[in-house]
Short mmCIF file of C-alpha atoms in Angstrom, two decimals:
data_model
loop_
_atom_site.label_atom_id
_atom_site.label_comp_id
_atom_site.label_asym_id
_atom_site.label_seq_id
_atom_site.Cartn_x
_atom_site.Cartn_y
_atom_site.Cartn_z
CA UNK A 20 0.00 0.00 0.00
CA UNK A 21 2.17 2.95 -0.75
CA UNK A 22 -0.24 5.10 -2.35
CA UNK A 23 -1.97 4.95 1.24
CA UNK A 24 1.36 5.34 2.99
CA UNK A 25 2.46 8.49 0.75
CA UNK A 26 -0.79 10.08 1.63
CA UNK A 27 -0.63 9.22 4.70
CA UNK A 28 3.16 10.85 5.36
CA UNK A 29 2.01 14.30 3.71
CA UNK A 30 -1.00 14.36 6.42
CA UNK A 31 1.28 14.07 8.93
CA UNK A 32 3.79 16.39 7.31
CA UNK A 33 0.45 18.73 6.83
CA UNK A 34 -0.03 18.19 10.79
CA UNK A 35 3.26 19.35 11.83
CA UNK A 36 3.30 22.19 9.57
CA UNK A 37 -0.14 23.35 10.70
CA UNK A 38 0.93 22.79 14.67
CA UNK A 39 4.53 24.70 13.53
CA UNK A 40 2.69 27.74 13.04
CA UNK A 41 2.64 29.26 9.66
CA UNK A 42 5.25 31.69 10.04
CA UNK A 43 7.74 32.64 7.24
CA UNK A 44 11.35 30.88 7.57
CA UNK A 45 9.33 27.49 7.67
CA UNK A 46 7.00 28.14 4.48
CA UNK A 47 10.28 28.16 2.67
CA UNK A 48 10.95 24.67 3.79
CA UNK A 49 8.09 23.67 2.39
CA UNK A 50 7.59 21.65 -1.02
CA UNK A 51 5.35 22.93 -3.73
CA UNK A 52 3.03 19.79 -3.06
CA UNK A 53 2.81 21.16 0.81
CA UNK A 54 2.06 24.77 0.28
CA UNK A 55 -0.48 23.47 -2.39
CA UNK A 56 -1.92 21.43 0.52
CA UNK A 57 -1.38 24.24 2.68
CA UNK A 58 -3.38 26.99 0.10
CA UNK A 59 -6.61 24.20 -0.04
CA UNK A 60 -6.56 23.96 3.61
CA UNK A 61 -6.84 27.26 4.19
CA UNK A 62 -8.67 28.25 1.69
CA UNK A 63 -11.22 25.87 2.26
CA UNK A 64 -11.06 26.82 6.06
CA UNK A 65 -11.85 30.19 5.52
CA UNK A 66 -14.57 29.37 2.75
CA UNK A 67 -16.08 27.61 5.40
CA UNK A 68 -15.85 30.28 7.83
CA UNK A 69 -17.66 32.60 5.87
CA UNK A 70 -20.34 30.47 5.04
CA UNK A 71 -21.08 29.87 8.79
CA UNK A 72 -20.41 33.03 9.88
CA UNK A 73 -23.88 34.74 12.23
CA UNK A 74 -22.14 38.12 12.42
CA UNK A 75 -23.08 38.98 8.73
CA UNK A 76 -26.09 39.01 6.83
CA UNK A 77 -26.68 36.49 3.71
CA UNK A 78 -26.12 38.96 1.09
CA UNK A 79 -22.43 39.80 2.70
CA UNK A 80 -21.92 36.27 3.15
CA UNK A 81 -22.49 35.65 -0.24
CA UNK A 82 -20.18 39.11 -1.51
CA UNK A 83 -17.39 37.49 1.11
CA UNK A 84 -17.75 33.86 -1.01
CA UNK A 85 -17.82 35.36 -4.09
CA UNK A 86 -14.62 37.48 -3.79
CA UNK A 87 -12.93 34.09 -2.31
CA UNK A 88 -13.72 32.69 -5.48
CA UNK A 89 -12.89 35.06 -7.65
CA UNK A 90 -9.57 35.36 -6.06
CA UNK A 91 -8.43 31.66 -5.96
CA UNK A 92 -10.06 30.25 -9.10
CA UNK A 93 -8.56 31.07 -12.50
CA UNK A 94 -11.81 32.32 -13.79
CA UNK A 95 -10.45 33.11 -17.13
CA UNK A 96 -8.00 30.56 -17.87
CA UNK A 97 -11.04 28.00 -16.89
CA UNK A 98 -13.67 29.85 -19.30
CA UNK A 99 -11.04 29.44 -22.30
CA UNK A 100 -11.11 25.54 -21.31
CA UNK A 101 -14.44 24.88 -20.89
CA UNK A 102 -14.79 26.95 -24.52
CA UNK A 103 -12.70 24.66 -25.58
CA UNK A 104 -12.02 24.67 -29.58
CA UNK A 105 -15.32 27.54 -30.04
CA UNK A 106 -12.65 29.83 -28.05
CA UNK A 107 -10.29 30.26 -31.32
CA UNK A 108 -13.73 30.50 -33.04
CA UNK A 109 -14.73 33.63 -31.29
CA UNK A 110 -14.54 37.59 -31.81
CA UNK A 111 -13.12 39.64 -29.23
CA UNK A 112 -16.49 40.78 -28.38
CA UNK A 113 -17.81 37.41 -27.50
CA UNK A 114 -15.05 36.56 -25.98
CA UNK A 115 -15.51 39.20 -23.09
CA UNK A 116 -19.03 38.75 -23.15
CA UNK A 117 -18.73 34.59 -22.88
CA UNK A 118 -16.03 35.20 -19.52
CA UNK A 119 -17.85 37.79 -17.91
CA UNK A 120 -20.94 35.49 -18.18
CA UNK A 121 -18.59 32.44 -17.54
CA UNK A 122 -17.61 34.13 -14.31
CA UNK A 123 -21.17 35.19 -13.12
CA UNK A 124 -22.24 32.28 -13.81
CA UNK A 125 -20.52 30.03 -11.68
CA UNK A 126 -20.28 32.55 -9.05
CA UNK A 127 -24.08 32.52 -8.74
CA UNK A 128 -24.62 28.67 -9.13
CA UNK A 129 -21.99 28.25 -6.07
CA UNK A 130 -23.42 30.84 -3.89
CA UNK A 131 -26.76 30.23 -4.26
CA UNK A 132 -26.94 27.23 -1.77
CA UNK A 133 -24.06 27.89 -0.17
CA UNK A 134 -26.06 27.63 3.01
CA UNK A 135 -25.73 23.96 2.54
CA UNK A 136 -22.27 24.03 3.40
CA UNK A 137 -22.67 25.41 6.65
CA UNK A 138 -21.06 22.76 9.31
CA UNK A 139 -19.43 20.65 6.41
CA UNK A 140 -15.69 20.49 7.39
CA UNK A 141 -12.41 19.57 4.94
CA UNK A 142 -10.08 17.45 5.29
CA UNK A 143 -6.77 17.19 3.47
CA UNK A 144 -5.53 13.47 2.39
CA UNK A 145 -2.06 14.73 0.21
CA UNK A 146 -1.52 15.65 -2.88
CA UNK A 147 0.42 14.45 -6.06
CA UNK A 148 2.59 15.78 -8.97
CA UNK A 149 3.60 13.41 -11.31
CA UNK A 150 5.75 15.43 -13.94
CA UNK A 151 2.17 17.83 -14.52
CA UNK A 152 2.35 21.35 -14.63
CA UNK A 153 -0.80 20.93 -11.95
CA UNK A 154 -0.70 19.45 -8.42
CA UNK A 155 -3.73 17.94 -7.32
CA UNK A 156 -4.39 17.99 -3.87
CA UNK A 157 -6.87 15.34 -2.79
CA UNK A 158 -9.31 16.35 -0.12
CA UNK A 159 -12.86 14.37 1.55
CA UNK A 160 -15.70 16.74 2.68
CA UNK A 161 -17.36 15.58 5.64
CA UNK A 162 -19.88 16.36 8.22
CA UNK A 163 -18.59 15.49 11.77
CA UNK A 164 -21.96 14.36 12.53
CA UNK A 165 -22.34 11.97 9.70
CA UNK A 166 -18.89 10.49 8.71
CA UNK A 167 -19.66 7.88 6.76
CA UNK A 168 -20.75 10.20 4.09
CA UNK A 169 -17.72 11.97 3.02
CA UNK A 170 -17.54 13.03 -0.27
CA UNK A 171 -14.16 13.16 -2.40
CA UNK A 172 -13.05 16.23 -3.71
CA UNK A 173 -9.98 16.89 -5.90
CA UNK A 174 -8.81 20.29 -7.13
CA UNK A 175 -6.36 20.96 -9.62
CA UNK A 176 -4.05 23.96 -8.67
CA UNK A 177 -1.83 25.08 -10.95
CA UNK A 178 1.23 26.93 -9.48
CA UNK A 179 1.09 31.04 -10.17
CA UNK A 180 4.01 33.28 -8.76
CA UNK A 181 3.99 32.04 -5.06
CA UNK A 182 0.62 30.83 -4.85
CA UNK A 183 -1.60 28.68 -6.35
CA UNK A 184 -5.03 29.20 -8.60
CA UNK A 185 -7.79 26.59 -8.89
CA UNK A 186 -8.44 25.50 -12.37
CA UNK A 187 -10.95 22.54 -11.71
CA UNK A 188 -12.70 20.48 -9.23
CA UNK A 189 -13.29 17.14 -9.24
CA UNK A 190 -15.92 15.93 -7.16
CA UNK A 191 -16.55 12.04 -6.57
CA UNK A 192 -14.67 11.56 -10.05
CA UNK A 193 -16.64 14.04 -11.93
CA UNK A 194 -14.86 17.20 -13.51
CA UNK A 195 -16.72 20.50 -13.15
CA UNK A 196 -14.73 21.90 -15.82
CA UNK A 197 -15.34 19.12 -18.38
CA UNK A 198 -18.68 18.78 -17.19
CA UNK A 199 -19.27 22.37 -18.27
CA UNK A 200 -17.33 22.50 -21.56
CA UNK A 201 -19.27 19.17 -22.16
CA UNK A 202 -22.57 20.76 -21.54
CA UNK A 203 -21.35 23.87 -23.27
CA UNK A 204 -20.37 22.32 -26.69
CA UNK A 205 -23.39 20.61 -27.05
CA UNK A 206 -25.74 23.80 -26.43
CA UNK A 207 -23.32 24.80 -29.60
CA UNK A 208 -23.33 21.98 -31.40
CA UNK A 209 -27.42 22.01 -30.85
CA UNK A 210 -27.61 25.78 -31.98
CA UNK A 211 -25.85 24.97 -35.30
CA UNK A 212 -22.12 25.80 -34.63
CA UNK A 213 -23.10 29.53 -33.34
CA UNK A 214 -21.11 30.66 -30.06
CA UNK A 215 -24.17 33.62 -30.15
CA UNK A 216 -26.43 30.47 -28.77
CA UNK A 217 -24.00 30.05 -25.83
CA UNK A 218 -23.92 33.23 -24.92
CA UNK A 219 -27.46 34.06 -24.83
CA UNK A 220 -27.86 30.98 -22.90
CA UNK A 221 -25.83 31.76 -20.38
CA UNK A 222 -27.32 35.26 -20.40
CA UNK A 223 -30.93 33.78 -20.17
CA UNK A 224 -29.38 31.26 -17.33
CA UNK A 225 -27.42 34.14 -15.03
CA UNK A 226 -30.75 36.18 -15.22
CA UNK A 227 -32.39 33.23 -13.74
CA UNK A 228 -29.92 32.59 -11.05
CA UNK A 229 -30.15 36.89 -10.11
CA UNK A 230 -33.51 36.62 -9.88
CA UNK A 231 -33.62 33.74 -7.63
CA UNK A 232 -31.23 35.52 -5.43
CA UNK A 233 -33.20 38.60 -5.20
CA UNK B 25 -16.23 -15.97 -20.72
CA UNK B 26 -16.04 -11.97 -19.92
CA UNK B 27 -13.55 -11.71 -23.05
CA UNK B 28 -15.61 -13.61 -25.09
CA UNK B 29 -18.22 -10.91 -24.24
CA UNK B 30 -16.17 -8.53 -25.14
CA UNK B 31 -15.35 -9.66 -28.24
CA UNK B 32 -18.25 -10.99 -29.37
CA UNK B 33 -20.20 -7.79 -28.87
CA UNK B 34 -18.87 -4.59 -27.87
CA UNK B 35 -15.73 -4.66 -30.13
CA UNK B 36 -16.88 -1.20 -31.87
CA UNK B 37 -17.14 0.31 -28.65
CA UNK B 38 -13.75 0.45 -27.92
CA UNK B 39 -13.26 2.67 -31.05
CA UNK B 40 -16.24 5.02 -30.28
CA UNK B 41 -14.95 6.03 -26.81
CA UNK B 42 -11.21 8.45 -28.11
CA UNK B 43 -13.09 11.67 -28.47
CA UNK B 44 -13.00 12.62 -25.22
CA UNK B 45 -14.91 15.62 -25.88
CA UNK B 46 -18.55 14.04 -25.41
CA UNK B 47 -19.46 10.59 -24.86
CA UNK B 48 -20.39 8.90 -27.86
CA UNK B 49 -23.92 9.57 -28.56
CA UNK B 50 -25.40 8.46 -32.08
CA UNK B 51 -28.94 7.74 -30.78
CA UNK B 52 -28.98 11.25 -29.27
CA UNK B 53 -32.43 12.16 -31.21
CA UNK B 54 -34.29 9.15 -29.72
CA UNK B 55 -32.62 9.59 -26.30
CA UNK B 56 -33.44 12.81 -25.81
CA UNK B 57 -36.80 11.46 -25.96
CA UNK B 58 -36.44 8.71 -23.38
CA UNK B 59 -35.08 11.16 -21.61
CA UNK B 60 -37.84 13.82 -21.36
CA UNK B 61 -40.17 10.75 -20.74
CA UNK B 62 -38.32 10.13 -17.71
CA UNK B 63 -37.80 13.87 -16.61
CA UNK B 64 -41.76 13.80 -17.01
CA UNK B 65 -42.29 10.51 -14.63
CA UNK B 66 -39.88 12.16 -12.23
CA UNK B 67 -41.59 15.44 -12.18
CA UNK B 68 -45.05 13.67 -11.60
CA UNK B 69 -44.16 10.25 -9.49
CA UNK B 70 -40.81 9.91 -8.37
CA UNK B 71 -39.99 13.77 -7.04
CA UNK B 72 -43.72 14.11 -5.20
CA UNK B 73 -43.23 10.63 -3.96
CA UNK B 74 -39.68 11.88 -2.44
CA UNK B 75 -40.79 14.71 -1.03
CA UNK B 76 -43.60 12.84 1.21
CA UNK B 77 -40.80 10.44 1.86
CA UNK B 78 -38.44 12.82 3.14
CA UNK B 79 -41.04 14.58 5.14
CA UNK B 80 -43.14 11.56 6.16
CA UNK B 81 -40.37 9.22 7.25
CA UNK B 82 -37.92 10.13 10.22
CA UNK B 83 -34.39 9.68 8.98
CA UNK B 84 -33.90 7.10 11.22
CA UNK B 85 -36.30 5.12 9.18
CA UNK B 86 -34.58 6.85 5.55
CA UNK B 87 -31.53 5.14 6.92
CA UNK B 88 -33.29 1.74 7.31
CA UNK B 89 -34.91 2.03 3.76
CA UNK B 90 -31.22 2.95 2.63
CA UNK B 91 -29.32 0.03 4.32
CA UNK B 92 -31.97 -2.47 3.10
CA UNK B 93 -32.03 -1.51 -0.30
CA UNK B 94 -27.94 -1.70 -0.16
CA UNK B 95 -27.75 -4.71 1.48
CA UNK B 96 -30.11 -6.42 -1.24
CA UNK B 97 -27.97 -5.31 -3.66
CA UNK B 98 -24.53 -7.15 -2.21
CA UNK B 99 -25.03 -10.90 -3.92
CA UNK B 100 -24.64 -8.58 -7.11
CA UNK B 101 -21.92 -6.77 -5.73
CA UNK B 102 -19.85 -10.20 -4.26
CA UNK B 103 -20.57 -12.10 -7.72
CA UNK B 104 -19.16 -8.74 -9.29
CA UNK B 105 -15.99 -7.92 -6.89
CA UNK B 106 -14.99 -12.07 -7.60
CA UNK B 107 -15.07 -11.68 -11.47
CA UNK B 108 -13.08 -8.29 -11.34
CA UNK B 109 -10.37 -10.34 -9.15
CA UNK B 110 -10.98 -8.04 -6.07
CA UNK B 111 -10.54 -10.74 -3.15
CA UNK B 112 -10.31 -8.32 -0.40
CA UNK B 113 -13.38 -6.30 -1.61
CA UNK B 114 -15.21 -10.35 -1.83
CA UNK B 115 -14.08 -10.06 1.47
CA UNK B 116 -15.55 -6.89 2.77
CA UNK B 117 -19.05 -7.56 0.43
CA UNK B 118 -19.30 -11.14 2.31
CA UNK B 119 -18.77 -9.64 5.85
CA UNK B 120 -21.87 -7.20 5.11
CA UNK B 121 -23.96 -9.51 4.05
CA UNK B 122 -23.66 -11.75 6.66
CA UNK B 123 -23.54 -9.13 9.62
CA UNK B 124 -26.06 -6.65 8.01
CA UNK B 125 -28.17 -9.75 7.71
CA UNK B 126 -27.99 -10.75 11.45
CA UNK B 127 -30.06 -7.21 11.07
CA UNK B 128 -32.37 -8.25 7.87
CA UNK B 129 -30.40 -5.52 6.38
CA UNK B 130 -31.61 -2.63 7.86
CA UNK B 131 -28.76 -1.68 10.12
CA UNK B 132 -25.60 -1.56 8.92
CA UNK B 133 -23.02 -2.27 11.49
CA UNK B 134 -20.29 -3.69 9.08
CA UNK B 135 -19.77 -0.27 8.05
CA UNK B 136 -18.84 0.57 11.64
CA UNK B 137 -16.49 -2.63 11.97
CA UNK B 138 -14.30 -1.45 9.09
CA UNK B 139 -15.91 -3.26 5.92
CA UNK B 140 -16.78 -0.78 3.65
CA UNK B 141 -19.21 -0.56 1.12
CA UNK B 142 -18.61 0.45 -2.48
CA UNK B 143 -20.93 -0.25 -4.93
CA UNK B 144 -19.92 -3.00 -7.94
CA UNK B 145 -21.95 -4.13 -10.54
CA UNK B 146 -21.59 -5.83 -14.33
CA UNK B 147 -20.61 -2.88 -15.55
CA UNK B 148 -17.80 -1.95 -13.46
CA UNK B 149 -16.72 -5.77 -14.26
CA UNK B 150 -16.43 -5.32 -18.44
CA UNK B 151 -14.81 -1.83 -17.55
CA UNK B 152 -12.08 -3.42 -15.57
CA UNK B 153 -11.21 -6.42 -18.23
CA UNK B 154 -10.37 -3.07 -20.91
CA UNK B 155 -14.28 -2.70 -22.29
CA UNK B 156 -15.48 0.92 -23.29
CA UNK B 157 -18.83 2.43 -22.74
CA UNK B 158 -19.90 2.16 -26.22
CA UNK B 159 -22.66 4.51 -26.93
CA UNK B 160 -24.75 6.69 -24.44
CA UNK B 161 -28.06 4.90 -24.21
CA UNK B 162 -31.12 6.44 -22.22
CA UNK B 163 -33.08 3.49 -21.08
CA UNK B 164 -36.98 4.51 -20.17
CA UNK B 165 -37.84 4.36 -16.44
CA UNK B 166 -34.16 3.15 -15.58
CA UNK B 167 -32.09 6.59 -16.67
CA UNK B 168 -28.80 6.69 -18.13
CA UNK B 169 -26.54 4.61 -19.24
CA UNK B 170 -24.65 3.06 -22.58
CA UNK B 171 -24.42 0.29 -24.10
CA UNK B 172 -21.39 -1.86 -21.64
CA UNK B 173 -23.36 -0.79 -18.89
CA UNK B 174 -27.28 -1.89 -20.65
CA UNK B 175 -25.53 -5.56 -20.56
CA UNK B 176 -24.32 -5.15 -17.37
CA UNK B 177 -27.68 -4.71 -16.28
CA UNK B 178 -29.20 -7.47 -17.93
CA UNK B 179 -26.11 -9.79 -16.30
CA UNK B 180 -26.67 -8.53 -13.07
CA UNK B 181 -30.16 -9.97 -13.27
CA UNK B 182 -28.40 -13.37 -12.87
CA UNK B 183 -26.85 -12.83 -9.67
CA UNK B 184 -29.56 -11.23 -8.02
CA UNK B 185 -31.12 -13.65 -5.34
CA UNK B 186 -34.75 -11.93 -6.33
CA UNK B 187 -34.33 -13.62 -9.34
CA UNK B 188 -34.80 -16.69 -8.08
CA UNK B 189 -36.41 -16.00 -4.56
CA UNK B 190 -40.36 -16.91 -4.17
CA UNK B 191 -43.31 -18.07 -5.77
CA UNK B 192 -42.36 -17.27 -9.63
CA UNK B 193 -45.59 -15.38 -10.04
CA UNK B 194 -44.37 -13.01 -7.27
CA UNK B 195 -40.95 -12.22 -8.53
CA UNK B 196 -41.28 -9.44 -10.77
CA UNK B 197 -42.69 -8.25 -8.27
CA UNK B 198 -40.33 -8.19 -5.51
CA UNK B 199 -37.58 -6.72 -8.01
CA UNK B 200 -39.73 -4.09 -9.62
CA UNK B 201 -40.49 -3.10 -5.52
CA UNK B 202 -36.67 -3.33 -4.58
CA UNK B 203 -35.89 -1.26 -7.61
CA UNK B 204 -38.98 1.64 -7.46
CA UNK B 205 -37.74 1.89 -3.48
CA UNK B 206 -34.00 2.33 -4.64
CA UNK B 207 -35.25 5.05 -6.91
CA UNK B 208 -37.21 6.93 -4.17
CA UNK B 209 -34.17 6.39 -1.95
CA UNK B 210 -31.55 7.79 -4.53
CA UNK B 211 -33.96 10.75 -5.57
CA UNK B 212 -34.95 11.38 -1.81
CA UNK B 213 -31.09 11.24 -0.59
CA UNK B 214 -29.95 13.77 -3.72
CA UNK B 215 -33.16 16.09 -3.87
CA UNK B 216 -31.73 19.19 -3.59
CA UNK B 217 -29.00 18.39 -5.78
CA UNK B 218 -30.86 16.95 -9.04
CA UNK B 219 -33.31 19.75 -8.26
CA UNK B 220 -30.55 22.48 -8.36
CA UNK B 221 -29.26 20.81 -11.54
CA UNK B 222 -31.98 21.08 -13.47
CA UNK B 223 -32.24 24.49 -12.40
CA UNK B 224 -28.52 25.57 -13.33
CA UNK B 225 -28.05 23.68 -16.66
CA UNK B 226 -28.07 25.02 -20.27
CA UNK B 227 -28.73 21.83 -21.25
CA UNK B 228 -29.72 19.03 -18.38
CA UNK B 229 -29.67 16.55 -21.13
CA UNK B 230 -25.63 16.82 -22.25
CA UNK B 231 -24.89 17.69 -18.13
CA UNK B 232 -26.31 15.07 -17.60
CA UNK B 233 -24.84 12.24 -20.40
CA UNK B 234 -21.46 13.98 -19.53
CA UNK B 235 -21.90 13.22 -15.51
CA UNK B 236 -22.97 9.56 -16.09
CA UNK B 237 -20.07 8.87 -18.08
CA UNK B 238 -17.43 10.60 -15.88
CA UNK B 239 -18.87 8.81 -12.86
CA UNK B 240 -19.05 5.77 -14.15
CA UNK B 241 -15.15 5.50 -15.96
CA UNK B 242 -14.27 6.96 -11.61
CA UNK B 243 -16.39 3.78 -10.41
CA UNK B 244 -14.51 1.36 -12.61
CA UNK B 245 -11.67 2.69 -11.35
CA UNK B 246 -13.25 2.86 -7.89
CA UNK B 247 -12.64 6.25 -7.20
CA UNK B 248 -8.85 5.85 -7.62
CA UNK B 249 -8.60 9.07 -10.27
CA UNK B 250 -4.74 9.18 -12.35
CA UNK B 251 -3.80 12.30 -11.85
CA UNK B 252 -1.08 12.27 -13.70
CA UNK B 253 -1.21 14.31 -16.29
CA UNK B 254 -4.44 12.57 -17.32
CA UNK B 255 -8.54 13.91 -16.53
CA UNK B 256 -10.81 11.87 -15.43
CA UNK B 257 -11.98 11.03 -18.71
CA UNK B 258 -8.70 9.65 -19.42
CA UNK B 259 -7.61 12.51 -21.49
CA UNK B 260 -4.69 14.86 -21.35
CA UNK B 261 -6.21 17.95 -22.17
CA UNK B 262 -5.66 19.87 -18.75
CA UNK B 263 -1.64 19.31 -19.55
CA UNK B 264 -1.99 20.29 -23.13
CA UNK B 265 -4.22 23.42 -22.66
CA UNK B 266 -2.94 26.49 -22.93
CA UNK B 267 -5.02 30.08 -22.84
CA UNK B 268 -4.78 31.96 -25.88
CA UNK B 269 -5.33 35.20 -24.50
CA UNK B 270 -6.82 36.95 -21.43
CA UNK B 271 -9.23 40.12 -22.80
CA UNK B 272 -7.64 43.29 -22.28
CA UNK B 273 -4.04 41.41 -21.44
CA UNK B 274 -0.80 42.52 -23.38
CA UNK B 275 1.35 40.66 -21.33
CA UNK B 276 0.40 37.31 -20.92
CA UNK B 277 0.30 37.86 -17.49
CA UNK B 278 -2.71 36.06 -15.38
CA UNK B 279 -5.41 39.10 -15.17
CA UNK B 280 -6.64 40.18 -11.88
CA UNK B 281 -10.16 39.10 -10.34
CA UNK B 282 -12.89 41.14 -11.61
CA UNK B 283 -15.30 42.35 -9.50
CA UNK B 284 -17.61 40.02 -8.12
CA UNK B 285 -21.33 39.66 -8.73
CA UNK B 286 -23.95 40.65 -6.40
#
């Protein structure tokens, strides 16, 4: 079993580091792989904060979770992915139009039940780099009061300057990002090859998800 | 006897699963219909019918409902986790049957003693000997699935003991009851989420066909997901994507966060 034993030595390693305080001259000790850990944990952490937080209202909660998002997930390099091959395809108009839609979109659809997050807790198992310009940092979201019901969730970080932005999350095996550029493609495909369908789509779609949020 | 399977009938799937842009779908017309069907019986029967479960049944109960459906399900599983070679997972599935039985199935203890359960079926068993999906096929009543995973089905049928169980004029009956409560379980247990889906898609249809087919390559590989350098569909697009341009970027540098929505 050393798959189980590697993840197992970067949860310790993740223990120590957390217990060792965070403070500078050690977070240069660390290995890419363990500040990748490290920016999940944390990130995650303070996701969760927000969303269970009783001192704001749910519209700030919401503004807090959006900026975390925005901040930590390469919004743009994951809009040109989940274009895929329509990207090249587009003018420059539709190409801000498609990310700023992109953007709102997901932003919306992650905030709107964000509620349901609230007591969920995050647990880091390792994470892996196997000659990939990514690391993937494996993580199970749980509920302390119902264990047995984690659910797996991978995210795929790619290394920016000193930190780290999120490109895609993998949830029980399923991609978010090819998911969408999945679901995308065929709305094109359907709408005879036109990015135009996409994008009023989405536009139809993000006025949906407003107006639910009120 | 699996090989011969595979040969003998699902050797053009293999070649219909490279693009890993969208599952191979050349039915898509007549699914799309099965599919509305279904997203018309679940609107009517199966969500109202999950609903009063969910509010009707304490969860203790929900849990009950949940274990015994499970636990009906693990003669399927066993028969499955011995022909994919898996003797510590025959292991596990034989330990909950046997101590989840001392309960008639509607506790699950085993869990609690260490012998997990993950779910195996016919399916799972052609993936693991090398066989592709084949084409998406979107059975009525039933849901997704293709065409490795239609046969898996009808295999399954086999090693089920309801099969076999009972008067034979009663034993549709028992499996048509085991599967309806399975589908108010699953639909019950994930309400929020389908509901939310169908909300938030552009198209539930592709989100859909594109979420069975990533789940199901994870389950074959029982939730053990390469990460390197390939996706979960077994591509390597992640690695060979690169963005063309950011709008309103010069330098190639990554652009800052816009502001957010709200």
């Amino acid at each position: 079993m050393p798959a189980v034993r590697h993840w197992l030595a970067s949860v310790v390693v993740a223990l120590v580091v957390v217990a060792g305080i965070g403070s500078a001259p050690i977070a240069q000790a660390l290995t890419e792989e363990e500040r990748a850990e490290a920016f999940i944990r944390d990130l995650s952490a303070e996701a969760l904060k927000v969303v269970a937080d009783e001192t704001l209202d749910t519209a700030s909660r919401r503004k807090r979770f959006a900026e975390l998002l925005g901040q930590h997930f390469d919004m743009a390099w994951i809009g040109q992915f989940v274009l895929g091959k329509y990207w090249l395809r587009a003018t420059p108009e539709q190409r801000t139009d498609y990310l700023s839609l992109f953007e709102d979109s997901i932003v919306l659809t992650y905030t709107s039940r964000f509620d349901e997050y609230a007591g969920q807790q995050v647990r880091v198992l390792g994470s892996k780099n196997v000659r990939s310009k990514f690391i993937f940092v494996k993580s199970q979201i749980f509920d302390p009061e119902n264990t047995k019901a984690a659910v797996n969730v991978m995210w795929r970080a790619l290394p920016i300057a000193d930190s780290f932005k999120i490109v895609d999350v993998v949830i029980e095996g399923v991609s978010m990002s090819i998911t969408q550029r999945n679901e995308y493609s065929a709305v094109i495909q359907r709408g005879g090859g036109k990015i135009k369908v996409l994008i009023d789509a989405l536009r139809k779609s993000v006025d949906r998800l407003r107006a639910r949020q009120g | 006897m699996i090989a011969a399977v595979c040969s003998a009938t699902l050797v053009s799937c293999a070649a219909q699963t490279n693009d890993p842009d969208q599952t191979s779908d050349p039915i898509e017309p007549v699914n799309r219909m099965i599919f509305a069907f279904n997203d018309t019986v679940d609107l009517v029967l199966v969500q109202p019918t999950a609903f009063l479960y969910r509010e009707a049944l304490p969860d203790f109960a929900q849990d009950m409902v949940h274990n015994f459906v499970t636990w009906l399900r693990s003669p399927i599983v066993l028969a499955n986790d011995l022909l994919q070679g898996d003797i510590d997972a025959a292991g596990d599935t034989s330990a909950r049957l046997v101590v989840n039985g001392l309960t008639l199935g509607l506790f699950d203890p085993a869990t609690d003693m260490g012998f997990q359960h993950r779910n195996e079926d016919f399916g799972q068993t052609l993936g693991v000997h090398g066989t592709g999906g084949g084409f998406y096929i979107v059975l009525p009543l039933l849901g997704p699935s293709n065409l490795r995973d239609t046969i898996g089905l009808i295999v399954d049928r086999f090693f089920d003991p309801l099969t076999y169980i009972g008067h034979v004029d009663y034993r549709p009956i028992y499996s048509i009851s085991a599967k309806v409560t399975s589908a108010v379980d699953f639909r019950a247990r994930n309400y929020e989420q389908i509901n939310e889906m169908k909300f938030t898609s552009l198209d539930y249809y592709a989100r859909v066909r594109t979420i069975y087919s990533q789940h199901r390559n994870a389950a074959i590989k029982n939730g053990e997901i390469p990460v390197d350098k390939t996706t979960p569909d077994m591509s390597r697009e992640f690695e060979q994507f690169v963005p063309t341009s950011y709008p309103g970027d010069q330098t190639g540098d990554v652009p800052t966060a816009r502001e957010p929505v709200n």
